[in-house]
């Protein structure tokens, strides 16, 4: 596990590729349980999200521990996550699927945004979704929930493995998200998966052009030697939109 930032090249490659493509690259490496299903972006115009995971784990709340906040409260794990998630990282919030309370609201989400955090991924609910939905900031969750987190949740720790919709996320794993959801990539595989995802996405862009021109699937997708040769010629020509 590492908190080292991703290279600009790896981020660029992941941002170019869809999560569908990244999931295929993970499958080629034997990973079948990497797709976080059921989460959706609050702002459909702010969906692309790439960054290492910084994790926050909640457990079910208890009345003697979870009360309305006051200025004199000692710091807890949520405070730590809001102020210490590194720039360019994704705050990943595990709640055991609790949808009765929001894990964050608009003010905390705004704080993450202005600090340069790459986005938020939660398997729980989110408060103030109409406001967050206007942010140019990727926030993924399962549902809207008006009650504050302390209604039903207790923040216990940061930077520990969490389960998000049945998928394990370890601190430092790379989160790649778009409108289809999110994919979790182990950090030690991130550079090669990003590189191969870029290449697959570019090839499929060319294939889609060919199919749109009326070419049959056989020999085009997956590409045969002739199509691969045409693909290399297309790259050398500067990847023209018309193929």
Short mmCIF file of C-alpha atoms in Angstrom, two decimals:
data_model
loop_
_atom_site.label_atom_id
_atom_site.label_comp_id
_atom_site.label_asym_id
_atom_site.label_seq_id
_atom_site.Cartn_x
_atom_site.Cartn_y
_atom_site.Cartn_z
CA UNK A 1 0.00 0.00 0.00
CA UNK A 2 1.31 3.43 -0.91
CA UNK A 3 0.16 7.03 -0.92
CA UNK A 4 2.56 7.97 -3.71
CA UNK A 5 0.93 10.11 -6.40
CA UNK A 6 0.23 8.64 -9.80
CA UNK A 7 2.34 9.76 -12.73
CA UNK A 8 0.85 12.25 -15.15
CA UNK A 9 1.07 9.59 -17.88
CA UNK A 10 -0.92 7.05 -15.87
CA UNK A 11 -3.61 9.60 -15.02
CA UNK A 12 -3.84 10.65 -18.68
CA UNK A 13 -4.17 7.04 -19.83
CA UNK A 14 -6.88 6.24 -17.29
CA UNK A 15 -8.78 9.43 -18.13
CA UNK A 16 -8.75 8.45 -21.82
CA UNK A 17 -10.13 4.96 -21.22
CA UNK A 18 -13.64 4.03 -20.10
CA UNK A 19 -14.30 1.93 -17.02
CA UNK A 20 -15.61 -0.73 -19.40
CA UNK A 21 -12.17 -0.88 -20.98
CA UNK A 22 -10.37 -0.85 -17.63
CA UNK A 23 -12.58 -3.70 -16.40
CA UNK A 24 -11.58 -5.77 -19.42
CA UNK A 25 -7.91 -5.15 -18.70
CA UNK A 26 -8.47 -6.29 -15.12
CA UNK A 27 -10.25 -9.43 -16.34
CA UNK A 28 -7.27 -10.22 -18.59
CA UNK A 29 -5.18 -10.21 -15.41
CA UNK A 30 -7.58 -12.55 -13.60
CA UNK A 31 -9.44 -9.91 -11.54
CA UNK A 32 -13.21 -10.40 -11.73
CA UNK A 33 -14.37 -8.46 -8.66
CA UNK A 34 -13.17 -4.92 -9.32
CA UNK A 35 -16.31 -3.09 -10.48
CA UNK A 36 -18.18 -1.06 -7.88
CA UNK A 37 -21.78 -1.41 -9.04
CA UNK A 38 -24.76 0.60 -7.86
CA UNK A 39 -22.97 3.91 -7.29
CA UNK A 40 -23.85 6.93 -9.41
CA UNK A 41 -22.33 10.40 -9.82
CA UNK A 42 -24.36 13.20 -8.29
CA UNK A 43 -23.37 15.45 -11.18
CA UNK A 44 -23.67 13.65 -14.54
CA UNK A 45 -21.37 16.28 -16.03
CA UNK A 46 -18.63 15.55 -13.49
CA UNK A 47 -18.02 11.83 -13.78
CA UNK A 48 -14.38 11.24 -14.71
CA UNK A 49 -12.39 10.46 -11.58
CA UNK A 50 -8.93 8.95 -11.21
CA UNK A 51 -6.79 8.80 -8.09
CA UNK A 52 -5.36 6.66 -5.30
CA UNK A 53 -7.77 5.73 -2.53
CA UNK A 54 -7.71 7.36 0.88
CA UNK A 55 -10.20 5.41 2.96
CA UNK A 56 -12.65 6.31 5.73
CA UNK A 57 -14.55 3.56 7.52
CA UNK A 58 -17.83 3.94 9.37
CA UNK A 59 -19.58 1.44 11.63
CA UNK A 60 -23.19 1.60 12.82
CA UNK A 61 -23.71 4.47 15.23
CA UNK A 62 -24.51 4.30 18.94
CA UNK A 63 -26.49 6.86 20.89
CA UNK A 64 -23.93 7.46 23.65
CA UNK A 65 -21.17 8.15 21.12
CA UNK A 66 -22.86 9.88 18.21
CA UNK A 67 -24.46 13.22 19.03
CA UNK A 68 -24.89 16.55 17.21
CA UNK A 69 -21.47 18.18 16.71
CA UNK A 70 -20.18 21.09 18.78
CA UNK A 71 -17.08 23.30 18.39
CA UNK A 72 -15.42 21.60 21.38
CA UNK A 73 -15.66 18.06 20.03
CA UNK A 74 -12.31 16.22 19.81
CA UNK A 75 -11.15 15.31 16.29
CA UNK A 76 -12.44 12.04 14.88
CA UNK A 77 -11.88 9.97 11.75
CA UNK A 78 -14.22 11.99 9.54
CA UNK A 79 -12.44 15.25 10.45
CA UNK A 80 -9.12 13.59 9.68
CA UNK A 81 -10.33 12.37 6.29
CA UNK A 82 -11.67 15.78 5.29
CA UNK A 83 -8.44 17.58 6.18
CA UNK A 84 -5.85 14.93 5.34
CA UNK A 85 -6.99 13.20 2.14
CA UNK A 86 -4.08 14.15 -0.14
CA UNK A 87 -4.50 16.26 -3.23
CA UNK A 88 -5.27 14.10 -6.26
CA UNK A 89 -6.58 11.20 -4.14
CA UNK A 90 -10.11 9.81 -3.99
CA UNK A 91 -11.83 9.71 -0.60
CA UNK A 92 -13.39 6.23 -0.40
CA UNK A 93 -16.03 5.91 2.31
CA UNK A 94 -17.15 2.50 3.56
CA UNK A 95 -20.41 2.37 5.54
CA UNK A 96 -21.36 -1.32 5.29
CA UNK A 97 -24.05 -0.15 2.86
CA UNK A 98 -25.89 2.02 5.40
CA UNK A 99 -28.26 4.30 3.45
CA UNK A 100 -30.14 5.86 6.38
CA UNK A 101 -27.70 8.74 6.88
CA UNK A 102 -25.52 10.85 4.64
CA UNK A 103 -21.79 10.25 4.81
CA UNK A 104 -21.01 13.83 3.73
CA UNK A 105 -22.90 17.05 3.00
CA UNK A 106 -22.26 19.99 0.72
CA UNK A 107 -19.87 21.89 3.02
CA UNK A 108 -17.56 18.92 3.60
CA UNK A 109 -17.68 18.03 -0.09
CA UNK A 110 -16.79 21.61 -0.95
CA UNK A 111 -13.86 21.49 1.46
CA UNK A 112 -12.54 18.39 -0.32
CA UNK A 113 -12.99 20.07 -3.69
CA UNK A 114 -11.06 23.22 -2.80
CA UNK A 115 -8.29 21.12 -1.24
CA UNK A 116 -7.72 19.45 -4.62
CA UNK A 117 -9.09 16.00 -3.78
CA UNK A 118 -9.95 14.08 -6.97
CA UNK A 119 -13.42 13.00 -5.83
CA UNK A 120 -15.47 10.89 -3.44
CA UNK A 121 -16.73 7.30 -3.66
CA UNK A 122 -19.18 6.05 -1.01
CA UNK A 123 -21.27 2.91 -0.67
CA UNK A 124 -23.70 4.91 1.49
CA UNK A 125 -25.88 7.96 1.12
CA UNK A 126 -25.02 11.61 0.63
CA UNK A 127 -26.67 14.73 2.05
CA UNK A 128 -27.39 17.96 0.15
CA UNK A 129 -27.35 16.13 -3.16
CA UNK A 130 -29.02 18.98 -5.13
CA UNK A 131 -26.16 21.28 -4.11
CA UNK A 132 -23.34 18.77 -4.58
CA UNK A 133 -24.88 17.87 -7.93
CA UNK A 134 -23.96 21.36 -9.14
CA UNK A 135 -20.31 21.06 -8.13
CA UNK A 136 -17.70 20.45 -10.80
CA UNK A 137 -16.47 17.66 -8.57
CA UNK A 138 -17.06 13.89 -8.89
CA UNK A 139 -19.05 12.51 -5.95
CA UNK A 140 -20.34 8.94 -6.25
CA UNK A 141 -22.79 7.38 -3.83
CA UNK A 142 -25.69 4.92 -3.72
CA UNK A 143 -28.53 7.17 -2.57
CA UNK A 144 -29.57 10.54 -1.19
CA UNK A 145 -30.06 10.70 2.57
CA UNK A 146 -31.10 13.82 4.48
CA UNK A 147 -30.14 12.78 8.07
CA UNK A 148 -26.60 13.62 9.22
CA UNK A 149 -24.06 10.84 9.57
CA UNK A 150 -24.26 10.72 13.38
CA UNK A 151 -27.90 9.61 13.14
CA UNK A 152 -26.83 6.09 12.22
CA UNK A 153 -23.07 6.04 11.61
CA UNK A 154 -19.86 6.34 13.60
CA UNK A 155 -16.49 7.17 11.94
CA UNK A 156 -13.88 4.82 13.34
CA UNK A 157 -10.70 4.96 11.26
CA UNK A 158 -8.93 6.08 8.13
CA UNK A 159 -6.48 4.34 5.83
CA UNK A 160 -7.70 0.83 6.50
CA UNK A 161 -9.18 -1.62 3.98
CA UNK A 162 -12.91 -1.12 3.35
CA UNK A 163 -15.56 -2.97 1.39
CA UNK A 164 -17.49 -0.89 -1.17
CA UNK A 165 -20.51 -2.63 -2.68
CA UNK A 166 -18.79 -5.99 -2.33
CA UNK A 167 -15.41 -4.83 -3.64
CA UNK A 168 -12.30 -4.57 -1.45
CA UNK A 169 -10.50 -1.22 -1.50
CA UNK A 170 -7.08 -0.93 0.12
CA UNK A 171 -5.44 2.43 0.79
CA UNK A 172 -3.50 3.42 -2.30
CA UNK A 173 -5.57 1.33 -4.73
CA UNK A 174 -6.44 3.38 -7.79
CA UNK A 175 -10.06 4.36 -8.36
CA UNK A 176 -11.16 4.94 -11.96
CA UNK A 177 -14.72 6.15 -12.46
CA UNK A 178 -17.09 7.37 -15.16
CA UNK A 179 -20.82 7.20 -15.83
CA UNK A 180 -20.81 3.39 -15.64
CA UNK A 181 -19.48 3.35 -12.07
CA UNK A 182 -16.03 2.75 -10.60
CA UNK A 183 -13.22 0.23 -11.01
CA UNK A 184 -10.63 -0.56 -8.33
CA UNK A 185 -7.10 -1.23 -9.58
CA UNK A 186 -4.37 -2.45 -7.20
CA UNK A 187 -1.68 0.22 -7.06
CA UNK A 188 1.12 -2.08 -8.21
CA UNK A 189 -0.79 -2.79 -11.43
CA UNK A 190 -1.95 0.75 -12.12
CA UNK A 191 0.73 1.88 -14.57
CA UNK A 192 0.48 -1.16 -16.82
CA UNK A 193 -3.31 -1.33 -16.66
CA UNK A 194 -3.53 2.35 -17.56
CA UNK A 195 -1.13 1.89 -20.48
CA UNK A 196 -2.97 -1.13 -21.87
CA UNK A 197 -6.38 0.49 -21.27
CA UNK A 198 -5.30 3.47 -23.35
CA UNK A 199 -4.20 1.23 -26.20
CA UNK A 200 -7.40 -0.85 -26.08
CA UNK A 201 -9.55 2.30 -26.04
CA UNK A 202 -7.73 3.77 -29.01
CA UNK A 203 -8.01 0.53 -30.97
CA UNK A 204 -11.73 0.31 -30.23
CA UNK A 205 -12.17 3.91 -31.37
CA UNK A 206 -10.75 2.87 -34.73
CA UNK A 207 -12.85 -0.29 -34.79
CA UNK A 208 -15.99 1.76 -34.12
CA UNK A 209 -15.15 3.97 -37.10
CA UNK A 210 -14.83 0.89 -39.30
CA UNK A 211 -18.09 -0.62 -38.05
CA UNK A 212 -19.81 2.73 -38.60
CA UNK A 213 -18.59 2.59 -42.20
CA UNK A 214 -20.43 -0.71 -42.65
CA UNK A 215 -17.62 -3.19 -42.05
CA UNK A 216 -18.74 -6.57 -40.63
CA UNK A 217 -17.85 -7.62 -37.10
CA UNK A 218 -15.91 -10.66 -38.31
CA UNK A 219 -12.33 -9.60 -38.84
CA UNK A 220 -13.00 -6.16 -37.40
CA UNK A 221 -13.86 -6.89 -33.79
CA UNK A 222 -11.68 -8.49 -32.62
CA UNK A 223 -9.38 -7.23 -35.37
CA UNK A 224 -7.61 -9.57 -37.75
CA UNK A 225 -4.16 -8.86 -39.20
CA UNK A 226 -5.56 -6.69 -41.97
CA UNK A 227 -7.51 -4.52 -39.55
CA UNK A 228 -4.48 -4.25 -37.26
CA UNK A 229 -2.41 -3.02 -40.22
CA UNK A 230 -5.05 -0.44 -41.08
CA UNK A 231 -5.10 0.60 -37.42
CA UNK A 232 -1.35 1.26 -37.41
CA UNK A 233 -1.71 3.28 -40.62
CA UNK A 234 -4.51 5.27 -38.96
CA UNK A 235 -2.27 6.11 -35.99
CA UNK A 236 0.54 7.22 -38.30
CA UNK A 237 -1.95 9.45 -40.15
CA UNK A 238 -2.80 11.26 -36.92
CA UNK A 239 -5.98 9.32 -36.03
CA UNK A 240 -8.33 11.10 -38.45
CA UNK A 241 -11.99 11.10 -37.42
CA UNK A 242 -13.09 9.53 -40.69
CA UNK A 243 -10.82 6.53 -40.35
#
